[in-house]
Amino acid sequence: MSLIELKDVARHYQLGDIDVPALDGVSLAIQAGEFVAIMGQSGSGKSTLMNVLGCLDNPTRGQFLIGGTDASTLGPDQLAALRRERFGFIFQRYHLLPHLDARANAALPAVYAGAGASARGERARALLQRLGLGERLHHRPNELSGGQQQRVSIARALMNGGQIILADEPTGALDSASGAEMLRLLKELNGRGHTIILVTHDAAVAAHVRRVIELKDGKVVADNGTPAGHVPPGELPSDAPPVQGGGWLRRTQVQWREAVATAWLALKGNRLRTALSMLGISIGIASVVSIVALTTAARSSIEKDVGSMMSGRLPFWAGNPSLPPGVQPKPFRPNEIDSLRALEGVRGITLNRQMQLTARYQSRDATVQAVAGDVNTLKGRKLKIVQGRYFGSMDFEAHSQVLVLDEKARDALFKKGQSPLGQVVLLQLGGGQAAGQVPAPPSTALPFTVIGIAATDGGAISFSGGTSQLYLPHTTFARKLEPRADVWSFDVNLDNAVPPNQVREHIVHRLKALHGREDFSSFNAEEEFRKFKQITSAMAAVFAGVAAISLLVGGVGVMNIMLVSVSERTREIGIRMAVGARQGDVRLQFLVEAVVLCCLGGLVGVLLSWLAAQGLNAAQKQVEVVVSWGALGVAFAVSSLVGLVFGTLPARRAAALSPVDALARE
Ligand code: ADP
Ligand code: MG
């Protein structure tokens, strides 16, 4: 059985309407171990024949058998396997990858065979050393002479075994000395058992070989056949053990590592372009992350303020905007309020009483707001005790004459550095005006002992309205300061057994019956808060959507740049395919490149938004913006996804290229 057999093979090119028969009915058989020279004028079809022989191109007609297998029955990946395992190509223009050094160029076919990095590197080094390039392992092609580059491509051809070496005018670009050296090397390889098929112009070369095939206009016009007495060598050349490819797992590992390394090199080689396309993704990711972080921060800060203050409370107050003009609202009477205490869902009721009065300590006095405090007052007003204590149940029960000052009242009444705790302050009644509309009682002065100092606990909402505040037990307030028991507002404390809205309805219903009309108002914080949350989440979604559009634009930019990259690197793709890359390898390479590009962009984007958040947090104290690890993870996932989505088209384009077309592209 012949190693290679062509039966009536034709290859036609279609140039517009013109049909160019580059090969026209070629039949020949080549035995293993032969050295064949193919000659003919320029345009006679030599390269076309070589491409068919090397499984880079498909004949339009006829049969091409390799080792008895009909190549036309094989799919692209099986053809890639044939190229990888059986053939070694040597091109007139060397076709080395410019960004790889000599050793990596020589080792390239082993990558696609799935050999590990160290085994590849070792074999490439050994081959280059044998070819006299031991000192040039780490030189790039542009640092090597033509003859040296061609020797690197011989090493590459031998990398996976190189049973059949196809050399298309390998000496065409070399000076005569390098050309002669080249031929000597090819002869030596033939002596070791490699089958050599060489295209040449040089009649002197042809004189050295025993078989010459001459082409003219796509037809074989002369062929002196396999020399008599030719003895085929064994299956593979004895001294060229190929690197062993690994199993499926190993191959996948090598494939991914190569894809990532190539992507990295390609991105590094085009720094400005990489940076600009990354910028698109960075801006997209930064805007999405920042907007999510900002809206979350704003919401949680408002939720914290409003939530802690309002949760579990239903405020009621006298007066209603819908009252007819001239109708005065009535205050709430004690028996009315008592009747509410029994309603389901009501844990208790806090009466809001406060009045303006004059406080005196020794020779200092100040106008202050006296507030009736109960157990919920600290929480409700966002206060904390910074010195001393707050009222206990004893104080409420005994109607104690004790008070808590806020910092402003303390500063008004006491000298700096003087401790107010235990001091007695006189409250002047009748000097000010009660908060209600009833005249204040006649003027008296009551002594109160200071037991604590309260300070505001942060938050954006102020209750004091800027006036100095002091707090008295609500029982004391009711008995000693304002005997009149009617109140103008109160808070219902909920026990959460019944939905707040239902409790409110019951209370409204009861009070309406008692007052004869709805001359009061109430505020369901939970309900309002729920609406507020709905609105803010809708707004957050809209913002995030707008930000996502910028991400989309970034993705389109990446796709664009990847398409440019594919068309620029068509020849590289051709070379990789010629040495045995599968379509999947090429697809993976470009997909990984797009994903790496987007992930880098995403990383920068997260970094940008993190920096912005730090800046914002340093500039103000109201809202704390947090860019979480979760955001980092999501940003990474999103940018990989953008890379996948927008890298797919360019990657598929690259993989669909035919090797011979890709190689021919300049
Ligand atoms: P050689 O290598 O002997 O110089 P080729 O095999 O390159 O010749 O080309 C043989 C013929 O086919 C020439 O006429 C050439 O113009 C034509 N040809 C080669 N490649 C293509 C192509 N990709 N498209 C159209 N015509 C082509
Ligand atoms: Mg040619």
XYZ file of C-alpha atoms and ligand atoms in Angstrom:
694
model
C 0.000 0.000 0.000
C 1.293 3.429 -0.917
C 1.706 6.007 1.832
C 0.065 8.624 -0.352
C -2.085 8.069 -3.383
C -3.864 10.572 -5.621
C -6.465 9.343 -8.085
C -7.534 11.845 -10.749
C -7.394 14.749 -8.320
C -8.562 18.177 -9.475
C -8.681 21.493 -7.661
C -10.496 24.330 -9.324
C -10.590 27.918 -8.129
C -13.528 30.071 -8.961
C -12.496 33.606 -9.802
C -15.746 35.376 -10.530
C -17.058 33.643 -13.649
C -13.689 32.175 -14.552
C -12.885 28.622 -13.563
C -9.161 28.164 -12.828
C -8.078 24.508 -12.877
C -5.029 24.744 -10.605
C -4.872 20.938 -10.533
C -6.401 19.000 -13.373
C -6.569 15.219 -13.045
C -3.430 14.379 -11.108
C -2.791 10.711 -10.328
C 0.302 9.558 -8.463
C 1.481 7.321 -5.655
C 4.296 7.994 -3.199
C 5.854 5.328 -1.000
C 7.033 5.819 2.551
C 10.666 6.923 2.699
C 10.816 8.481 -0.758
C 12.427 11.829 -1.550
C 10.326 13.483 -4.240
C 11.009 16.781 -5.985
C 8.089 18.550 -7.580
C 9.044 20.948 -10.339
C 7.281 23.194 -12.777
C 6.871 26.778 -13.820
C 5.301 29.336 -11.595
C 1.527 28.884 -11.633
C 1.728 25.240 -12.673
C -0.072 24.066 -9.536
C 2.788 22.961 -7.285
C 1.584 24.754 -4.156
C -1.967 23.649 -4.758
C -0.747 20.061 -4.940
C 1.243 20.467 -1.715
C -1.809 21.878 0.071
C -3.895 18.905 -1.002
C -1.146 16.489 0.053
C -0.854 18.167 3.450
C -4.618 18.080 4.105
C -4.708 21.871 4.168
C -7.048 21.973 1.200
C -9.728 19.706 -0.221
C -9.705 18.592 -3.855
C -12.797 19.477 -5.865
C -12.695 16.086 -7.564
C -10.874 12.792 -7.270
C -9.599 10.763 -4.374
C -6.773 11.455 -1.968
C -5.742 8.452 0.102
C -3.359 8.747 3.019
C -2.268 5.439 4.508
C -5.247 3.919 2.725
C -7.812 6.334 4.247
C -9.830 8.564 1.929
C -9.216 12.103 3.201
C -12.518 13.361 1.790
C -14.350 11.231 4.374
C -12.612 12.995 7.251
C -13.985 15.970 9.174
C -11.985 19.109 10.010
C -10.791 17.787 13.366
C -9.681 14.461 11.884
C -7.777 16.338 9.182
C -6.203 18.450 11.910
C -5.175 15.239 13.652
C -3.572 13.956 10.425
C -1.610 17.195 10.001
C -0.564 17.060 13.614
C 0.491 13.428 13.693
C 1.866 12.710 10.236
C 2.929 15.892 8.514
C 5.541 18.537 8.991
C 5.317 21.693 6.906
C 8.193 23.864 5.782
C 7.115 27.026 3.994
C 9.041 29.342 1.719
C 8.296 32.273 4.059
C 8.984 30.176 7.203
C 5.622 31.086 8.762
C 6.893 31.312 12.329
C 4.816 33.109 14.963
C 6.564 36.451 15.502
C 5.764 36.820 19.213
C 7.127 33.394 20.187
C 10.805 32.519 20.583
C 12.527 29.767 18.588
C 11.845 27.102 21.164
C 8.150 27.941 21.549
C 7.737 28.061 17.765
C 9.327 24.632 17.389
C 7.208 23.242 20.228
C 3.871 24.544 18.875
C 2.646 21.280 17.245
C 3.136 19.437 20.551
C 0.765 21.890 22.257
C -2.048 20.606 20.079
C -0.934 17.027 20.660
C -1.500 17.705 24.361
C 2.093 17.381 25.542
C 3.021 19.087 28.802
C 5.153 22.227 28.823
C 8.357 20.646 30.121
C 8.254 17.668 27.734
C 7.590 20.063 24.833
C 10.346 22.434 25.790
C 12.835 19.605 26.270
C 12.180 18.054 22.883
C 12.177 21.436 21.116
C 15.508 22.248 22.733
C 16.993 18.911 21.654
C 15.783 19.337 18.070
C 17.062 22.905 17.815
C 20.388 21.847 19.253
C 20.696 19.090 16.649
C 19.990 21.723 13.984
C 22.742 23.980 15.343
C 20.453 26.478 17.067
C 21.327 25.600 20.674
C 22.392 29.197 21.288
C 19.261 30.699 19.764
C 16.512 29.047 21.785
C 15.122 32.303 23.125
C 15.468 34.456 20.051
C 12.358 35.645 18.286
C 12.066 35.110 14.504
C 12.995 38.742 13.762
C 16.265 38.180 15.639
C 17.199 35.198 13.432
C 18.571 34.997 9.897
C 16.518 33.416 7.099
C 18.513 30.181 7.269
C 18.082 30.024 11.050
C 14.354 30.653 10.787
C 14.059 27.881 8.253
C 15.889 25.535 10.617
C 13.409 26.471 13.355
C 10.618 25.502 10.998
C 12.376 22.146 10.370
C 12.445 21.593 14.114
C 8.742 22.429 14.206
C 8.073 19.955 11.379
C 9.847 17.231 13.366
C 8.225 18.064 16.674
C 5.401 15.519 16.503
C 7.366 13.005 14.429
C 7.124 14.512 10.962
C 6.707 11.254 9.102
C 5.993 13.177 5.915
C 7.752 16.511 5.442
C 6.225 18.876 2.915
C 8.557 21.670 1.888
C 7.201 24.261 -0.530
C 10.210 26.058 -2.032
C 12.063 26.058 1.303
C 15.187 27.556 -0.255
C 13.340 30.197 -2.236
C 14.058 32.998 0.242
C 17.547 31.832 1.250
C 21.019 32.676 0.008
C 22.798 29.856 -1.818
C 24.859 28.689 1.181
C 21.790 28.467 3.447
C 19.878 26.807 0.618
C 22.531 24.140 0.243
C 22.552 23.588 4.012
C 18.776 23.227 3.904
C 18.963 20.538 1.237
C 21.657 18.710 3.164
C 19.381 18.653 6.196
C 16.421 17.375 4.205
C 18.558 14.616 2.707
C 19.755 13.671 6.147
C 16.174 13.458 7.362
C 15.270 11.295 4.381
C 18.166 9.047 5.314
C 16.605 8.617 8.752
C 13.327 7.460 7.246
C 11.283 10.650 6.751
C 9.338 10.898 3.525
C 10.251 14.220 1.902
C 8.200 16.018 -0.720
C 9.972 19.116 -1.923
C 8.864 21.800 -4.335
C 11.789 23.472 -6.053
C 12.752 25.560 -9.081
C 16.352 24.549 -8.903
C 17.389 22.009 -11.541
C 20.594 21.370 -9.571
C 18.511 20.212 -6.640
C 16.490 17.987 -8.876
C 19.696 16.355 -10.022
C 20.327 15.128 -6.469
C 17.036 13.326 -6.046
C 15.956 10.053 -7.567
C 12.355 10.975 -8.299
C 11.151 14.168 -9.991
C 7.531 14.977 -10.768
C 6.963 17.781 -13.221
C 3.744 19.750 -13.397
C 2.421 21.944 -16.159
C -0.949 23.682 -16.121
C -2.149 21.482 -13.311
C -1.205 18.233 -14.995
C 1.646 15.806 -14.372
C 3.803 15.911 -17.488
C 6.724 13.836 -16.203
C 7.195 11.412 -13.322
C 10.012 8.904 -13.174
C 8.173 6.903 -10.494
C 9.304 5.221 -7.337
C 12.945 4.212 -7.844
C 13.487 0.534 -8.439
C 14.587 -1.265 -5.304
C 13.107 1.345 -2.912
C 12.695 -0.132 0.553
C 10.093 1.598 2.753
C 11.240 2.235 6.315
C 9.137 1.311 9.382
C 5.967 3.159 10.272
C 7.779 6.077 11.901
C 11.337 7.330 11.470
C 13.404 5.410 14.005
C 15.180 8.299 15.673
C 12.287 10.721 15.913
C 10.168 9.679 18.847
C 7.341 12.186 18.999
C 6.356 13.721 22.297
C 3.674 11.620 23.866
C 0.374 13.434 24.068
C -1.556 12.948 27.272
C -5.088 11.758 27.881
C -8.228 13.808 27.622
C -7.720 15.635 30.920
C -4.093 16.456 30.223
C -4.943 17.657 26.736
C -7.690 19.942 28.041
C -5.311 21.324 30.601
C -2.632 22.027 27.979
C -5.257 23.500 25.657
C -6.511 25.947 28.294
C -3.066 26.916 29.436
C -2.040 27.651 25.854
C -5.225 29.655 25.269
C -4.663 31.799 28.355
C -0.959 32.301 27.610
C -1.705 33.260 23.996
C -4.474 35.619 25.055
C -2.129 37.254 27.535
C 0.610 37.679 24.912
C -1.829 39.066 22.374
C -3.285 41.549 24.853
C 0.170 42.554 26.034
C 1.338 43.028 22.472
C -1.376 45.620 21.847
C -1.332 47.557 25.083
C -3.087 50.724 23.991
C -5.794 48.841 22.171
C -6.266 46.484 25.104
C -6.472 49.413 27.518
C -9.049 51.204 25.394
C -11.302 48.203 24.962
C -10.921 47.420 28.663
C -11.992 50.978 29.404
C -15.397 50.344 27.869
C -15.973 47.336 30.099
C -14.490 49.127 33.115
C -16.870 52.041 32.743
C -19.803 49.684 32.339
C -18.908 47.576 35.362
C -17.988 50.631 37.441
C -21.314 52.285 36.724
C -23.324 49.161 37.514
C -21.390 48.462 40.714
C -21.427 52.088 41.872
C -25.104 52.554 41.216
C -26.020 49.368 43.011
C -23.734 50.282 45.923
C -25.047 53.841 46.086
C -28.716 52.972 45.981
C -28.202 50.191 48.509
C -26.307 52.524 50.804
C -28.877 55.297 50.507
C -31.717 52.908 51.120
C -30.137 51.155 54.046
C -29.248 54.443 55.694
C -32.807 55.709 55.357
C -34.165 52.331 56.387
C -31.971 52.354 59.461
C -33.044 55.851 60.477
C -36.691 55.571 59.673
C -36.955 51.901 60.517
C -35.568 52.085 64.034
C -37.563 55.198 64.778
C -40.846 54.244 63.264
C -41.035 50.502 63.567
C -43.708 49.387 65.950
C -45.199 52.903 66.292
C -48.335 54.508 64.988
C -48.376 58.266 65.615
C -51.731 60.096 65.935
C -52.239 63.831 66.189
C -55.119 66.270 66.376
C -55.999 68.104 63.193
C -56.824 66.918 59.731
C -56.343 68.771 56.438
C -59.783 67.626 55.272
C -61.663 69.446 58.075
C -64.021 72.145 56.817
C -62.687 75.690 57.430
C -63.433 77.127 60.859
C -63.809 73.730 62.534
C -61.273 73.299 65.364
C -59.919 69.829 66.061
C -60.513 68.484 69.580
C -57.684 67.182 71.748
C -57.726 63.550 72.881
C -59.248 63.036 76.348
C -57.817 60.522 78.859
C -60.891 58.295 78.738
C -60.726 58.239 74.936
C -57.129 57.137 75.088
C -57.848 54.585 77.770
C -60.492 53.059 75.539
C -57.839 52.537 72.858
C -55.479 50.685 75.202
C -57.784 47.697 75.180
C -57.777 47.298 71.393
C -56.178 44.258 69.852
C -52.594 44.847 68.669
C -52.013 47.779 71.033
C -49.193 47.198 73.469
C -49.312 50.617 75.006
C -49.831 54.291 74.305
C -47.281 57.037 74.786
C -48.681 60.513 75.237
C -46.607 63.204 73.622
C -46.436 66.080 76.049
C -43.991 68.881 75.922
C -43.908 72.540 76.952
C -41.578 75.455 76.758
C -40.381 76.811 80.118
C -37.474 78.504 81.807
C -34.890 76.392 83.622
C -32.602 77.949 86.232
C -29.389 76.764 87.828
C -27.845 79.205 90.301
C -27.515 82.461 88.415
C -27.933 80.991 84.910
C -31.215 80.462 83.160
C -32.297 79.186 79.764
C -35.453 78.690 77.777
C -35.875 74.983 77.201
C -38.373 72.497 75.852
C -39.507 70.092 78.576
C -40.477 66.721 77.153
C -42.422 63.971 78.917
C -40.216 60.905 78.566
C -41.228 57.266 78.806
C -39.372 54.008 78.220
C -39.491 54.456 74.432
C -38.319 58.044 74.237
C -34.596 57.339 73.862
C -35.116 54.954 70.988
C -37.820 57.038 69.349
C -35.723 60.186 69.355
C -32.457 58.470 68.569
C -30.811 59.532 71.819
C -28.199 57.896 73.940
C -27.199 58.575 77.501
C -23.608 59.823 77.590
C -23.428 60.473 81.315
C -25.480 59.325 84.311
C -28.654 57.335 83.651
C -32.154 57.454 82.237
C -35.432 57.090 84.203
C -36.204 53.720 85.776
C -39.619 52.324 86.667
C -39.201 53.755 90.214
C -38.999 57.274 88.792
C -42.211 56.770 86.822
C -44.088 55.245 89.741
C -42.945 57.784 92.332
C -43.438 60.825 90.089
C -39.802 61.686 90.893
C -38.595 65.192 90.259
C -35.591 64.123 88.215
C -34.532 65.171 84.738
C -32.212 64.329 81.879
C -30.606 67.209 79.969
C -29.514 67.176 76.394
C -26.063 68.565 75.671
C -27.379 71.900 74.549
C -29.372 72.469 77.731
C -26.388 71.353 79.795
C -24.110 73.863 78.053
C -26.663 76.620 78.635
C -27.030 75.956 82.360
C -23.628 74.674 83.467
C -20.101 75.946 83.159
C -17.706 73.973 81.054
C -16.142 71.109 83.007
C -18.710 71.282 85.790
C -20.591 68.007 86.324
C -24.365 68.574 86.319
C -25.155 65.154 87.827
C -26.870 65.491 91.218
C -27.340 69.257 90.834
C -30.761 70.767 91.328
C -32.338 72.761 88.514
C -35.414 74.932 89.047
C -38.146 74.750 86.432
C -40.144 77.974 86.184
C -43.720 77.188 85.283
C -45.941 79.817 83.720
C -42.922 81.714 82.394
C -43.295 80.055 79.025
C -46.211 78.788 77.044
C -47.672 75.303 76.995
C -47.459 73.414 73.752
C -51.243 73.159 73.567
C -53.651 75.999 73.220
C -54.688 76.071 76.837
C -53.224 78.890 79.026
C -50.374 77.858 81.290
C -50.965 77.475 85.043
C -49.824 80.242 87.409
C -46.123 80.753 87.895
C -44.280 78.421 90.307
C -40.754 77.011 90.494
C -40.152 73.271 91.001
C -36.756 71.738 91.938
C -35.547 68.799 89.760
C -32.352 66.754 90.206
C -30.211 66.117 87.125
C -29.627 62.351 86.725
C -28.278 62.090 83.179
C -27.091 63.730 79.987
C -28.419 62.607 76.615
C -26.780 63.173 73.257
C -28.136 62.684 69.794
C -27.159 59.307 68.334
C -26.382 60.433 64.799
C -28.790 60.099 61.904
C -30.118 62.728 59.594
C -33.385 63.570 61.355
C -33.510 66.116 64.165
C -36.346 66.199 66.699
C -35.321 69.109 68.826
C -35.717 71.723 66.103
C -32.576 73.306 67.487
C -33.949 74.189 70.955
C -32.452 72.875 74.187
C -34.315 69.853 75.484
C -34.818 68.367 78.899
C -36.685 65.200 79.709
C -38.885 64.475 82.752
C -40.643 61.209 83.642
C -43.990 61.369 81.838
C -45.843 60.658 85.087
C -44.177 63.612 86.771
C -44.867 65.769 83.759
C -48.561 64.902 83.817
C -49.000 65.493 87.540
C -46.698 68.443 88.292
C -46.318 70.427 85.068
C -49.494 69.966 83.164
C -52.339 68.670 85.284
C -54.639 69.111 82.339
C -54.868 65.595 80.928
C -55.871 66.212 77.333
C -53.151 65.609 74.754
C -52.744 66.766 71.181
C -50.813 63.779 70.002
C -49.906 60.261 71.055
C -48.057 57.226 69.770
C -49.570 53.765 69.732
C -46.958 51.090 70.424
C -47.788 47.968 68.457
C -47.361 44.439 69.704
C -47.070 43.094 66.132
C -49.751 40.452 66.721
C -52.030 42.291 64.301
C -50.989 44.020 61.053
C -50.368 47.734 61.742
C -52.869 48.829 59.137
C -55.625 46.861 60.822
C -54.796 48.385 64.227
C -54.901 51.809 62.666
C -58.282 51.196 61.117
C -59.684 50.095 64.463
C -58.324 53.164 66.226
C -59.522 55.530 63.503
C -62.935 53.937 63.677
C -63.104 54.278 67.484
C -61.848 57.877 67.574
C -64.192 58.901 64.765
C -67.093 57.576 66.767
C -65.903 59.448 69.871
C -65.121 62.759 68.162
C -68.026 62.691 65.755
C -65.720 63.356 62.823
C -62.214 62.585 61.627
C -60.531 65.658 63.112
C -57.204 63.847 63.607
C -54.509 62.298 61.468
C -52.227 59.303 61.683
C -49.230 57.940 59.936
C -48.585 54.305 59.244
C -44.808 54.279 58.977
C -44.642 50.641 57.967
C -47.077 51.175 55.154
C -45.393 54.355 53.937
C -42.045 52.691 54.313
C -43.128 49.743 52.227
C -44.240 52.125 49.454
C -40.983 54.006 49.750
C -39.032 50.778 49.409
C -41.025 49.808 46.346
C -40.310 53.122 44.699
C -36.635 53.062 45.548
C -36.177 49.514 44.285
C -37.886 50.424 41.042
C -35.581 53.415 40.736
C -32.557 51.299 41.549
C -33.575 48.864 38.827
C -33.926 51.678 36.294
C -30.512 53.101 37.229
C -28.928 49.673 37.029
C -30.555 49.179 33.647
C -29.064 52.410 32.352
C -25.693 51.343 33.696
C -26.105 47.939 32.062
C -26.497 49.674 28.719
C -23.023 51.153 29.097
C -21.795 47.630 29.785
C -23.471 46.516 26.590
C -21.709 49.262 24.676
C -18.433 48.103 26.211
C -19.216 44.557 25.077
C -19.837 45.695 21.520
C -16.463 47.463 21.650
C -14.815 44.219 22.704
C -16.509 42.313 19.907
C -15.339 44.898 17.424
C -11.746 44.743 18.602
C -11.804 40.940 18.625
C -13.012 40.897 15.013
C -10.133 43.190 14.107
C -7.808 40.916 16.021
C -9.023 37.843 14.136
C -8.527 39.459 10.760
C -5.094 40.740 11.747
C -4.031 37.348 12.961
C -5.479 35.261 10.168
C -2.027 34.040 9.192
C -1.307 33.028 12.779
C -4.551 31.053 12.769
C -3.468 29.414 9.505
C -0.109 28.445 10.997
C -1.719 26.997 14.095
C -4.145 25.016 11.964
C -1.326 23.789 9.712
C 0.534 22.371 12.700
C -2.594 20.636 13.920
C -4.817 23.008 15.911
C -8.450 21.874 15.916
C -11.255 24.331 15.256
C -12.079 24.074 18.954
C -8.524 25.131 19.878
C -8.808 28.252 17.741
C -12.274 29.037 19.041
C -11.130 28.619 22.628
C -8.113 30.839 22.048
C -10.182 33.800 20.905
C -12.964 33.223 23.384
C -10.470 33.132 26.243
C -8.893 36.295 24.905
C -12.260 38.086 24.941
C -13.040 36.790 28.423
C -9.621 37.751 29.804
C -10.018 41.207 28.270
C -13.446 41.651 29.831
C -12.396 40.265 33.220
C -9.444 42.643 33.381
C -11.805 45.453 32.441
C -14.249 44.298 35.098
C -11.520 44.193 37.714
C -10.482 47.749 36.923
C -14.151 48.748 36.991
C -14.664 47.300 40.477
C -11.466 48.988 41.608
C -12.698 52.320 40.233
C -16.015 52.052 42.003
C -14.295 50.971 45.211
C -12.057 54.038 45.050
C -15.077 56.235 44.340
C -16.862 54.722 47.348
C -13.855 55.393 49.588
C -13.747 58.975 48.370
C -17.449 59.424 48.986
C -17.217 57.913 52.455
C -14.317 60.188 53.322
C -16.185 63.257 52.081
C -19.399 62.749 54.060
C -20.722 60.844 57.049
C -24.431 60.521 56.270
C -24.292 57.501 54.007
C -21.751 54.717 54.044
C -21.174 53.201 50.601
C -19.881 49.635 50.651
C -18.511 47.789 47.609
C -18.763 44.226 48.822
C -16.898 41.052 47.881
C -20.200 39.883 46.508
C -20.186 42.807 44.089
C -16.677 41.839 43.045
C -17.807 38.279 42.351
C -20.865 39.391 40.432
C -18.850 41.920 38.426
C -16.396 39.181 37.535
C -19.149 36.823 36.498
C -20.877 39.545 34.484
C -17.710 40.571 32.679
C -16.870 36.953 31.846
C -20.369 36.594 30.498
C -19.967 39.749 28.403
C -16.682 38.302 27.102
C -18.366 34.997 26.274
C -21.322 36.610 24.564
C -19.370 39.154 22.565
C -16.358 36.913 21.952
C -18.393 34.120 20.411
C -18.861 35.649 16.983
C -15.177 36.548 16.469
C -14.079 33.162 17.837
C -16.407 31.280 15.514
C -15.164 33.316 12.599
C -11.585 32.450 13.422
C -12.356 28.757 13.793
C -14.274 28.610 10.523
C -11.304 29.825 8.466
C -9.892 27.268 6.071
C -6.201 26.656 6.811
C -5.011 27.271 3.278
C -6.932 30.529 2.919
C -5.706 31.679 6.294
C -2.088 30.903 5.413
C -2.323 32.707 2.099
C -3.558 35.900 3.779
C -0.897 38.522 4.328
P 2.665 27.300 -8.149
O 2.810 27.013 -6.715
O 3.089 26.186 -9.020
O 3.287 28.569 -8.556
P -0.101 27.514 -7.490
O -0.476 26.143 -7.086
O 0.138 28.493 -6.443
O 1.133 27.445 -8.469
O -1.235 28.068 -8.423
C -1.769 27.343 -9.528
C -2.825 28.173 -10.217
O -3.949 28.358 -9.390
C -2.332 29.541 -10.604
O -2.872 29.872 -11.861
C -2.915 30.427 -9.559
O -3.168 31.687 -10.079
C -4.185 29.724 -9.171
N -4.488 29.923 -7.781
C -3.751 29.519 -6.749
N -4.349 29.851 -5.580
C -5.508 30.465 -5.896
C -6.584 31.029 -5.173
N -6.615 31.021 -3.822
N -7.599 31.579 -5.834
C -7.614 31.594 -7.169
N -6.643 31.082 -7.919
C -5.594 30.527 -7.320
Mg 3.836 28.015 -5.238
